[in-house]
Coordinates of C-alpha atoms in Angstrom, one line a residue:
Chain S
X1 CA -0.1 0.1 0.0
X2 CA 1.3 3.5 -0.8
X3 CA 1.4 5.6 2.2
X4 CA 3.0 8.7 0.7
X5 CA 3.4 9.8 -2.9
X6 CA 5.1 12.8 -4.1
X7 CA 5.2 14.0 -7.6
X8 CA 7.4 16.8 -9.2
X9 CA 7.6 18.5 -5.8
X10 CA 9.3 21.8 -6.0
X11 CA 9.9 24.0 -3.0
X12 CA 11.6 27.3 -2.7
X13 CA 12.8 29.1 0.5
X14 CA 12.8 32.7 -0.2
X15 CA 14.2 33.1 -3.7
X16 CA 16.3 29.9 -3.6
X17 CA 14.9 26.8 -5.2
X18 CA 15.6 24.0 -2.6
X19 CA 13.6 21.1 -4.1
X20 CA 13.7 20.9 -7.9
X21 CA 11.2 18.2 -8.8
X22 CA 11.0 15.3 -6.4
X23 CA 9.0 12.2 -7.3
X24 CA 8.8 9.2 -5.0
X25 CA 6.4 6.7 -3.5
X26 CA 6.6 5.3 0.0
X27 CA 5.1 1.9 0.6
X28 CA 4.1 0.3 3.8
X29 CA 6.9 -1.9 5.2
X30 CA 9.8 0.3 4.0
X31 CA 12.5 1.9 6.1
X32 CA 13.8 4.6 3.9
X33 CA 17.1 6.4 4.7
X34 CA 17.1 9.9 3.2
X35 CA 20.8 10.8 2.6
X36 CA 22.6 13.5 0.9
X37 CA 25.0 16.3 1.9
X38 CA 24.3 19.4 4.1
X39 CA 21.9 21.7 2.3
X40 CA 20.8 18.9 -0.2
X41 CA 17.1 19.5 0.8
X42 CA 16.5 16.5 3.1
X43 CA 14.9 18.5 5.9
X44 CA 13.0 20.5 3.4
X45 CA 11.6 17.4 1.7
X46 CA 10.3 16.0 5.0
X47 CA 8.7 19.3 6.1
X48 CA 7.1 19.9 2.6
X49 CA 5.8 16.3 2.6
X50 CA 4.0 17.2 6.0
X51 CA 2.6 20.4 4.6
X52 CA 4.7 22.6 6.8
X53 CA 6.1 24.3 3.7
X54 CA 4.3 25.3 0.5
X55 CA 5.5 24.2 -2.8
X56 CA 4.2 23.1 -6.3
X57 CA 3.6 19.6 -7.3
X58 CA 1.3 16.8 -6.0
X59 CA 1.5 15.4 -2.5
X60 CA -0.8 12.5 -1.8
X61 CA -1.2 10.8 1.6
X62 CA -2.8 7.3 1.5
X63 CA -4.0 8.0 -2.1
X64 CA -5.6 11.4 -1.2
X65 CA -4.6 14.9 -2.2
X66 CA -3.3 16.6 0.8
X67 CA -5.1 19.8 -0.2
X68 CA -8.3 18.1 0.4
X69 CA -7.6 16.9 3.9
X70 CA -7.3 18.8 7.1
X71 CA -4.1 19.2 9.3
X72 CA -5.8 17.1 12.0
X73 CA -6.7 14.3 9.6
X74 CA -3.2 14.4 8.1
X75 CA -1.8 13.9 11.6
X76 CA -3.8 10.6 11.6
X77 CA -1.5 9.4 8.7
X78 CA 1.9 10.9 9.3
X79 CA 3.8 11.4 12.6
X80 CA 6.9 13.7 12.5
X81 CA 10.0 13.9 14.7
X82 CA 11.7 17.1 14.3
X83 CA 15.6 17.4 14.5
X84 CA 15.6 19.7 17.5
X85 CA 14.6 17.7 20.6
X86 CA 12.7 20.8 21.8
X87 CA 10.7 20.5 25.2
X88 CA 9.6 23.9 26.5
X89 CA 8.3 23.0 30.0
X90 CA 9.2 20.5 32.7
X91 CA 6.2 18.1 32.0
X92 CA 6.5 14.5 33.2
X93 CA 7.6 11.9 30.5
X94 CA 4.2 10.4 30.7
X95 CA 2.4 13.6 30.0
X96 CA 4.6 14.4 27.1
X97 CA 4.0 11.0 25.5
X98 CA 0.2 11.6 26.0
X99 CA 0.5 14.9 23.9
X100 CA 0.9 12.4 20.8
X101 CA -2.8 11.7 21.2
X102 CA -3.8 15.2 20.3
X103 CA -5.0 14.5 16.8
X104 CA -7.3 11.7 18.0
X105 CA -8.8 13.4 20.9
X106 CA -12.0 15.4 21.4
X107 CA -13.1 17.2 24.4
X108 CA -12.7 15.6 27.7
X109 CA -10.1 13.2 29.2
X110 CA -8.0 10.3 27.7
X111 CA -10.0 7.4 26.4
X112 CA -9.3 3.9 27.3
X113 CA -7.8 3.5 23.8
X114 CA -5.7 6.6 24.2
X115 CA -4.4 5.2 27.5
X116 CA -3.6 1.8 25.9
X117 CA -1.8 3.4 22.9
X118 CA 0.3 5.7 25.4
X119 CA 1.1 2.6 27.6
X120 CA 2.3 0.6 24.5
X121 CA 4.5 3.4 23.3
X122 CA 6.1 3.8 26.7
X123 CA 6.8 0.0 27.0
X124 CA 8.0 -0.2 23.5
X125 CA 10.6 2.6 24.0
X126 CA 11.5 1.3 27.5
X127 CA 11.0 4.5 29.2
X128 CA 8.7 3.1 32.0
X129 CA 11.3 3.5 34.8
X130 CA 11.5 7.3 34.3
X131 CA 7.9 8.0 33.3
X132 CA 7.2 10.2 36.2
X133 CA 10.5 12.3 35.8
X134 CA 10.5 15.7 34.3
X135 CA 11.3 15.4 30.5
X136 CA 13.8 18.3 30.5
X137 CA 16.0 16.7 32.9
X138 CA 16.7 13.6 30.8
X139 CA 19.9 12.8 29.0
X140 CA 20.0 13.3 25.2
X141 CA 19.4 9.5 24.6
X142 CA 16.5 9.3 27.0
X143 CA 14.9 12.4 25.5
X144 CA 15.3 10.9 22.0
X145 CA 13.5 7.8 23.3
X146 CA 10.7 9.8 25.0
X147 CA 10.1 11.9 21.9
X148 CA 9.8 8.8 19.7
X149 CA 7.4 7.5 22.1
X150 CA 5.4 10.7 21.7
X151 CA 5.4 10.2 17.9
X152 CA 4.4 6.4 18.3
X153 CA 1.4 7.6 20.4
X154 CA 0.2 9.4 17.4
X155 CA -0.4 5.9 15.9
X156 CA 0.2 6.9 12.4
X157 CA 1.1 4.4 9.6
X158 CA 4.0 6.6 8.5
X159 CA 6.8 8.2 10.6
X160 CA 9.0 11.0 9.3
X161 CA 12.2 11.5 11.4
X162 CA 14.6 14.2 10.7
X163 CA 18.2 13.2 11.7
X164 CA 17.0 11.0 14.6
X165 CA 20.3 9.7 15.5
X166 CA 22.3 13.0 15.7
X167 CA 23.9 13.5 19.2
X168 CA 23.3 9.8 20.3
X169 CA 25.8 7.2 21.5
X170 CA 26.2 4.0 19.6
X171 CA 23.8 2.1 21.9
X172 CA 21.1 4.6 21.4
X173 CA 21.8 4.9 17.6
X174 CA 21.4 1.3 17.0
X175 CA 18.5 1.0 19.4
X176 CA 16.7 3.6 17.3
X177 CA 17.5 2.0 14.1
X178 CA 16.2 -1.3 15.3
X179 CA 13.0 0.2 16.5
X180 CA 12.4 1.8 13.1
X181 CA 13.2 -1.4 11.2
X182 CA 10.7 -3.2 13.5
X183 CA 8.1 -0.6 12.8
X184 CA 8.7 -1.2 9.0
X185 CA 8.4 -4.9 9.5
X186 CA 5.1 -4.5 11.3
X187 CA 3.7 -2.8 8.1
X188 CA 4.4 0.9 8.8
X189 CA 6.6 3.2 6.8
X190 CA 9.5 5.2 8.2
X191 CA 11.6 7.9 6.5
X192 CA 14.7 9.1 8.3
X193 CA 17.1 11.7 7.0
X194 CA 20.6 10.6 8.0
X195 CA 24.2 11.6 7.8
X196 CA 25.6 8.3 9.2
X197 CA 26.1 6.4 6.1
X198 CA 27.2 3.3 8.0
X199 CA 23.9 3.1 10.1
X200 CA 21.9 3.9 6.9
X201 CA 23.5 1.1 4.9
X202 CA 23.1 -1.4 7.6
X203 CA 19.4 -0.8 8.7
X204 CA 17.4 0.7 5.9
X205 CA 15.6 -1.4 3.4
X206 CA 15.9 1.5 0.7
X207 CA 18.0 4.6 0.4
X208 CA 17.2 7.8 -1.4
X209 CA 20.0 10.1 -2.1
X210 CA 19.4 13.7 -2.8
X211 CA 21.8 16.4 -4.0
X212 CA 21.1 20.0 -4.9
X213 CA 17.4 19.4 -4.6
X214 CA 17.1 16.3 -6.7
X215 CA 17.1 12.6 -6.3
X216 CA 20.4 11.1 -7.6
X217 CA 19.9 7.6 -6.5
X218 CA 17.0 5.6 -5.1
X219 CA 17.2 1.8 -4.4
X220 CA 18.7 -0.7 -2.2
X221 CA 21.7 0.3 0.0
X222 CA 24.0 -1.8 -2.2
X223 CA 22.8 -0.1 -5.3
X224 CA 22.9 3.5 -4.0
X225 CA 26.1 3.4 -1.9
X226 CA 28.9 3.0 -4.4
X227 CA 32.4 4.5 -3.8
X228 CA 32.1 6.4 -7.1
X229 CA 28.7 8.0 -6.0
X230 CA 30.0 8.9 -2.5
X231 CA 33.0 10.5 -4.3
X232 CA 30.9 12.6 -6.6
X233 CA 28.0 13.5 -4.1
X234 CA 29.8 13.9 -0.9
X235 CA 33.4 14.5 -2.2
X236 CA 34.8 11.8 0.0
X237 CA 36.7 8.4 -0.5
X238 CA 35.2 5.5 1.3
X239 CA 35.7 1.9 2.4
X240 CA 32.8 -0.3 1.4
X241 CA 32.3 -4.0 2.1
X242 CA 29.7 -6.5 2.6
X243 CA 29.7 -8.7 5.6
X244 CA 27.4 -11.2 7.2
X245 CA 25.0 -8.8 8.8
X246 CA 24.9 -6.4 5.8
X247 CA 26.9 -3.6 4.4
X248 CA 29.8 -1.7 6.0
X249 CA 30.2 1.8 4.8
X250 CA 33.0 4.1 6.2
X251 CA 34.0 7.4 4.7
X252 CA 37.8 7.7 4.8
X253 CA 39.0 11.1 3.6
X254 CA 38.0 14.1 1.6
X255 CA 38.6 13.6 -2.1
X256 CA 40.7 16.6 -3.3
X257 CA 40.0 15.9 -6.9
X258 CA 36.3 16.0 -6.5
X259 CA 35.9 19.5 -5.0
Chain N
X1 CA -0.8 11.9 44.8
X2 CA -1.3 11.6 41.0
X3 CA -0.8 14.6 38.8
X4 CA -4.6 14.8 38.0
X5 CA -5.6 14.6 41.6
X6 CA -3.1 17.3 42.5
X7 CA -4.5 19.5 39.7
X8 CA -8.0 19.0 40.8
X9 CA -7.0 20.0 44.4
X10 CA -5.2 23.1 43.3
X11 CA -8.0 24.2 41.2
X12 CA -10.6 23.6 43.8
X13 CA -8.7 25.6 46.4
X14 CA -8.1 28.4 44.1
X15 CA -11.9 28.5 43.2
X16 CA -12.8 28.6 46.8
X17 CA -10.2 31.2 47.6
X18 CA -11.5 33.4 44.7
X19 CA -15.0 33.4 46.1
X20 CA -13.9 34.1 49.6
X21 CA -11.7 37.0 48.4
X22 CA -14.5 38.3 46.2
X23 CA -16.9 38.5 49.3
X24 CA -14.1 39.9 51.4
X25 CA -13.5 42.6 48.8
X26 CA -17.3 43.5 49.1
X27 CA -16.8 44.0 52.8
X28 CA -13.7 46.0 53.3
X29 CA -13.8 49.8 53.0
X30 CA -13.8 53.0 54.8
X31 CA -17.5 52.8 55.6
X32 CA -17.4 50.0 58.2
X33 CA -20.4 47.9 57.4
X34 CA -21.0 44.6 59.1
X35 CA -20.8 41.5 56.8
X36 CA -24.5 40.6 57.1
X37 CA -25.7 44.1 56.5
X38 CA -23.5 44.6 53.6
X39 CA -24.7 41.3 51.9
X40 CA -28.2 42.3 52.6
X41 CA -27.6 45.8 51.1
X42 CA -26.2 44.3 48.0
X43 CA -29.6 43.0 47.1
X44 CA -31.8 45.7 48.6
X45 CA -33.6 48.2 46.6
X46 CA -34.1 50.7 49.4
X47 CA -31.7 53.0 47.9
X48 CA -30.3 54.1 51.2
X49 CA -26.6 55.0 51.9
X50 CA -25.4 51.5 52.7
X51 CA -27.2 50.0 49.5
X52 CA -25.6 52.9 47.5
X53 CA -22.1 52.1 48.8
X54 CA -22.4 48.4 48.1
X55 CA -24.1 48.6 44.7
X56 CA -22.4 51.6 43.3
X57 CA -18.9 51.4 44.8
X58 CA -17.9 48.0 46.2
X59 CA -19.7 45.8 43.7
X60 CA -18.1 47.2 40.6
X61 CA -14.7 47.3 42.4
X62 CA -14.9 43.6 43.3
X63 CA -16.2 42.6 39.9
X64 CA -13.4 44.6 38.1
X65 CA -10.9 43.1 40.5
X66 CA -12.0 39.7 39.7
X67 CA -12.3 40.2 35.9
X68 CA -8.9 41.9 35.5
X69 CA -7.1 39.5 37.7
X70 CA -8.6 36.5 35.7
X71 CA -7.5 38.2 32.5
X72 CA -3.9 39.0 33.6
X73 CA -3.4 35.4 34.9
X74 CA -5.0 33.7 31.9
X75 CA -3.3 35.8 29.2
X76 CA 0.0 35.6 31.0
X77 CA -0.3 31.7 31.0
X78 CA -1.4 31.7 27.3
X79 CA 1.4 34.0 26.1
X80 CA 4.0 32.1 28.0
X81 CA 2.7 28.9 26.5
X82 CA 2.4 30.3 23.0
X83 CA 5.8 32.0 22.8
X84 CA 7.4 29.1 24.8
X85 CA 9.1 31.7 26.9
X86 CA 8.8 32.0 30.7
X87 CA 9.3 35.7 30.6
X88 CA 6.3 36.5 28.5
X89 CA 3.4 38.5 30.0
X90 CA 0.5 40.4 28.7
X91 CA 2.6 43.8 28.6
X92 CA 5.1 42.2 26.3
X93 CA 2.9 42.7 23.2
X94 CA 2.9 46.4 23.7
X95 CA -0.9 46.3 24.4
X96 CA -0.6 47.7 28.0
X97 CA 1.8 50.5 26.9
X98 CA -0.4 51.5 23.9
X99 CA -3.6 51.4 25.9
X100 CA -1.9 53.6 28.5
X101 CA -0.9 56.0 25.7
X102 CA -4.4 56.1 24.6
X103 CA -5.6 57.0 28.0
X104 CA -2.8 59.5 28.6
X105 CA -3.7 61.3 25.3
X106 CA -7.3 61.5 26.3
X107 CA -6.3 63.3 29.6
X108 CA -3.9 65.5 27.8
X109 CA -6.4 66.6 25.2
X110 CA -9.1 67.0 27.8
X111 CA -11.2 64.3 26.0
X112 CA -11.5 62.4 29.4
X113 CA -12.9 65.5 31.0
X114 CA -15.3 66.2 28.2
X115 CA -17.1 62.9 28.6
X116 CA -16.9 60.0 31.1
X117 CA -16.1 57.2 28.6
X118 CA -13.6 59.1 26.7
X119 CA -10.6 57.7 28.6
X120 CA -11.3 54.0 28.5
X121 CA -12.5 54.3 24.7
X122 CA -9.3 56.1 23.8
X123 CA -7.4 53.3 25.7
X124 CA -9.1 50.6 23.8
X125 CA -8.2 52.4 20.5
X126 CA -4.6 52.4 21.7
X127 CA -4.7 48.6 22.3
X128 CA -6.3 48.0 18.9
X129 CA -3.5 49.8 17.2
X130 CA -0.8 48.0 18.9
X131 CA -2.2 44.6 18.2
X132 CA -2.6 45.6 14.4
X133 CA 0.9 46.7 14.3
X134 CA 2.4 43.6 16.1
X135 CA 0.2 41.2 14.0
X136 CA 1.2 43.0 10.7
X137 CA 4.9 42.8 11.7
X138 CA 4.6 39.1 12.7
X139 CA 2.5 38.1 9.6
X140 CA 0.5 35.1 9.5
X141 CA 3.3 32.7 9.8
X142 CA 5.5 34.7 12.1
X143 CA 7.7 33.3 14.8
X144 CA 7.6 34.1 18.4
X145 CA 10.8 36.1 18.2
X146 CA 9.3 38.4 15.8
X147 CA 6.2 38.9 17.9
X148 CA 8.4 39.7 21.0
X149 CA 10.6 42.2 19.1
X150 CA 7.5 43.9 17.6
X151 CA 6.0 44.1 21.1
X152 CA 9.1 45.6 22.5
X153 CA 9.3 48.2 19.7
X154 CA 5.6 49.2 20.1
X155 CA 6.1 49.3 23.9
X156 CA 9.1 51.7 23.5
X157 CA 7.3 53.9 21.1
X158 CA 4.1 54.1 23.2
X159 CA 6.4 54.9 26.3
X160 CA 8.2 57.7 24.3
X161 CA 4.9 59.2 23.3
X162 CA 3.6 59.0 26.8
X163 CA 6.6 61.0 28.1
X164 CA 6.1 63.5 25.3
X165 CA 2.6 64.0 26.6
X166 CA 4.0 64.4 30.1
X167 CA 6.7 66.7 28.8
X168 CA 4.3 69.0 27.0
X169 CA 1.4 68.8 29.5
X170 CA -0.4 72.1 29.7
X171 CA -0.3 72.3 33.6
X172 CA 1.1 70.4 36.5
X173 CA -2.4 69.0 37.4
X174 CA -2.8 67.3 34.1
X175 CA 0.8 65.8 34.4
X176 CA -0.2 64.6 37.9
X177 CA -3.5 63.2 36.7
X178 CA -1.6 61.2 34.0
X179 CA 1.0 60.0 36.5
X180 CA -1.6 58.8 38.8
X181 CA -3.6 57.1 36.2
X182 CA -0.6 55.3 35.0
X183 CA -0.1 53.7 38.4
X184 CA -3.1 51.5 38.0
X185 CA -6.0 51.4 40.4
X186 CA -9.6 50.2 41.0
X187 CA -10.6 53.1 43.2
X188 CA -13.9 55.0 42.2
X189 CA -14.9 52.8 39.3
X190 CA -18.6 52.4 38.5
X191 CA -20.9 49.8 36.9
X192 CA -20.4 51.8 33.8
X193 CA -16.7 50.7 33.8
X194 CA -17.9 47.1 34.3
X195 CA -20.3 47.2 31.4
X196 CA -17.7 48.9 29.3
X197 CA -14.8 46.4 29.9
X198 CA -16.9 43.4 30.6
X199 CA -17.8 42.3 27.0
X200 CA -14.2 42.8 25.8
X201 CA -12.7 40.8 28.7
X202 CA -15.2 38.1 28.3
X203 CA -14.7 37.8 24.6
X204 CA -11.0 37.9 25.1
X205 CA -11.0 35.2 27.7
X206 CA -13.1 33.0 25.8
X207 CA -10.7 33.3 22.9
X208 CA -7.8 32.3 25.2
X209 CA -9.4 29.7 27.2
X210 CA -9.8 27.3 24.4
X211 CA -6.1 27.2 23.5
X212 CA -4.9 24.7 26.2
X213 CA -4.5 21.6 23.9
X214 CA -2.7 23.6 21.2
X215 CA -0.4 24.9 23.7
X216 CA 0.2 21.3 25.0
X217 CA 1.3 20.4 21.6
X218 CA 3.4 23.6 21.2
X219 CA 5.6 22.3 24.1
X220 CA 7.4 20.3 21.5
X221 CA 8.0 23.2 19.1
X222 CA 6.1 24.8 16.2
X223 CA 6.8 22.1 13.5
X224 CA 5.9 19.2 15.9
X225 CA 2.7 21.1 17.0
X226 CA 1.8 21.6 13.3
X227 CA 2.5 18.1 12.4
X228 CA 0.0 17.0 15.2
X229 CA -2.8 19.0 13.5
X230 CA -2.5 22.2 15.2
X231 CA -3.3 25.1 13.2
X232 CA -0.6 27.7 14.2
X233 CA -2.2 30.6 12.3
X234 CA -5.4 30.1 14.2
X235 CA -3.6 29.8 17.6
X236 CA -1.6 33.0 17.0
X237 CA -4.8 34.9 15.9
X238 CA -6.6 33.8 19.1
X239 CA -3.6 34.4 21.4
X240 CA -2.9 37.9 20.1
X241 CA -6.5 39.2 19.6
X242 CA -7.7 37.5 22.9
X243 CA -4.9 39.2 24.7
X244 CA -5.6 42.5 23.0
X245 CA -9.3 42.5 23.8
X246 CA -9.0 41.4 27.4
X247 CA -5.8 43.3 28.5
X248 CA -6.9 46.4 26.4
X249 CA -10.2 46.5 28.1
X250 CA -8.5 45.9 31.5
X251 CA -5.9 48.5 31.0
X252 CA -8.6 50.8 29.8
X253 CA -10.6 50.8 33.1
X254 CA -7.8 50.1 35.6
X255 CA -4.5 51.4 34.2
X256 CA -1.5 49.2 33.7
X257 CA -1.1 46.6 36.5
X258 CA 2.2 44.8 36.2
X259 CA 3.7 41.5 37.4
X260 CA 0.5 39.5 38.0
X261 CA 0.5 38.1 34.5
X262 CA 4.1 37.2 34.7
X263 CA 4.3 35.9 38.3
X264 CA 1.1 33.9 38.6
X265 CA 1.7 31.3 36.0
X266 CA 5.2 30.9 37.3
X267 CA 4.1 30.1 41.0
X268 CA 1.4 27.6 39.7
X269 CA 3.4 25.9 36.8
X270 CA 5.1 23.5 39.3
X271 CA 1.8 22.6 41.0
X272 CA 0.1 21.4 37.9
X273 CA 3.1 19.5 36.4
X274 CA 3.9 22.4 34.0
X275 CA 1.1 21.1 31.5
X276 CA 0.0 24.3 29.6
X277 CA -3.8 23.1 29.3
X278 CA -4.0 22.7 33.1
X279 CA -1.9 25.9 33.7
X280 CA -4.7 28.0 32.0
X281 CA -7.6 27.7 34.4
X282 CA -5.6 27.7 37.5
X283 CA -3.8 30.8 36.4
X284 CA -7.0 32.4 35.6
X285 CA -8.2 31.8 39.2
X286 CA -4.8 32.5 40.7
X287 CA -4.8 36.0 38.8
X288 CA -8.2 36.7 40.3
X289 CA -7.1 35.8 43.7
X290 CA -3.9 37.9 43.6
X291 CA -5.6 40.9 42.3
X292 CA -8.4 40.7 44.7
X293 CA -6.0 40.3 47.5
X294 CA -3.9 43.1 46.4
X295 CA -6.9 45.4 46.1
X296 CA -8.1 44.4 49.6
X297 CA -4.6 45.0 50.9
X298 CA -4.3 48.6 49.5
X299 CA -7.6 49.5 51.4
X300 CA -6.3 47.9 54.6
X301 CA -2.7 49.2 54.5
X302 CA -3.4 52.8 53.8
X303 CA -7.1 53.4 54.0
X304 CA -6.8 57.2 53.8
X305 CA -3.9 57.6 51.4
X306 CA -5.1 55.9 48.3
X307 CA -2.3 53.5 47.7
X308 CA -2.4 52.6 44.1
X309 CA -2.9 48.9 43.2
X310 CA -0.3 48.9 40.4
X311 CA 2.3 50.1 42.7
X312 CA 1.6 47.4 45.3
X313 CA 1.6 44.6 42.7
X314 CA 4.9 45.8 41.5
X315 CA 6.5 46.3 45.0
X316 CA 5.5 42.8 46.0
X317 CA 5.7 41.2 42.6
X318 CA 9.2 42.3 41.5
X319 CA 11.3 40.9 44.4
X320 CA 9.1 37.9 44.3
X321 CA 9.9 37.4 40.7
X322 CA 13.6 37.9 41.5
X323 CA 13.4 35.1 44.2
X324 CA 11.6 32.9 41.6
X325 CA 14.4 33.5 39.0
X326 CA 17.0 32.7 41.7
X327 CA 15.2 29.5 42.7
X328 CA 14.9 28.2 39.1
X329 CA 18.2 29.5 37.7
X330 CA 19.4 26.1 37.2
X331 CA 16.6 25.3 34.8
X332 CA 16.9 28.6 32.9
X333 CA 20.6 28.3 32.4

């Protein structure tokens, strides 16, 4: 099933064209790594797909034109994890996760289903032991888990995550990638913009590489991540190998000939 | 105790305190009237002295104290939540300063002397101009920083124009009247003031009161809130125009009363687990309690000197705020 479909999406920020015609489909069960150099348009792509930025072209969510659905209904289909782990007030972890139910709630308290979904998200992200602590006092890794639990509480079939692994230690990075991969296996779709090519290669089912606002490669990690392409797009030389558990990609040095 | 149980307890205590303080406000004054007599006089149609004092002087004063306190507490909590800034307060948008300027100009030009509603109407006009300027500057998709900066610019300009009016004031009495008005007070207000400010305050508070859920989502930032289905343009419209209507009307009848809108949400935030949707109702009640208490205190501390309400709230509020900042400085760092 197609969860999200973009066709000829063009977005300009001020006078500068950032996305120059993006066409892609996201199916249930895919864990897509959105890769590309700084300024390539990864965050813009995610924000435009959510309707946070205006552009030209078509955006369809679960087959329906986004112009025809309300922001609240859109939130039933797509959850979003911004790059900044912003938490303005010292609310408890539990309260913060419950905010994710916002698009599903009417007036009144949390329903039994709300509570069940919140509880599931808390258990899944293993944040039960600090559920009563203030969310702003947590470490970076704990915060990241709590915010993903918030997005899971939204219970949407598609999750867009903007650089979710930035600033996390290897244990948390891998834990996050495992959860995203599990979500995809359960039939949801996940798109995560990433800079860590090693993690992307190892965990994503599909990679989309963008550069200067255009898709330059789209396919399996093996097909997208070639030494030649990394040299052209990122301007780096790299070590690439395939081992038992998947691909290993390690950028080595800047390639002086490329820039 | 669970968060919900504590929230309900705090809200109940504040609701009871508001009722008690409202009744107390009706019974405190230079004319020493016993509690039973005063309550009876409130509903009597005899038209004697006591009934006149209760119905024409104390009742409007208590109602205004309650309405304006609620407005200050509620709009302070909404603005802090919307701007995600613990230093936000109703005065920040330039509405209080512009409303004051309108009032000052009406005194300066003699409009206020010419007819009774000249001053509050001029103050309301000032508030409207301020909000139009701030909203135009921020635009429909404006960020919180733009709103804060536009508010500071409007406040500064209104302050400068107020200084000019004082500077050029035709006689020392006009200057003194302007100064006294600016200190903020509920003395000698009538039911006319209640009927003038009431509809604006009510409309403004209704616009602000429904924002709780949206402010909850905004805890996670603008993009996250928008992705959860929050219409940021609608939230901004309601927050800005709701504050303008309620604070503009409050300033129009009582002058600028500082620190209540800043301090009340601060005190109550830890008691309701910092959740914005829970902070709104308790801040409204808390603001009502604080302003009614302050207005009772000015009558007790200096019954014959007309101590101004705004002076008392600033004298108590500012050091208290300093203590709050000291206590929470680790969080703010």
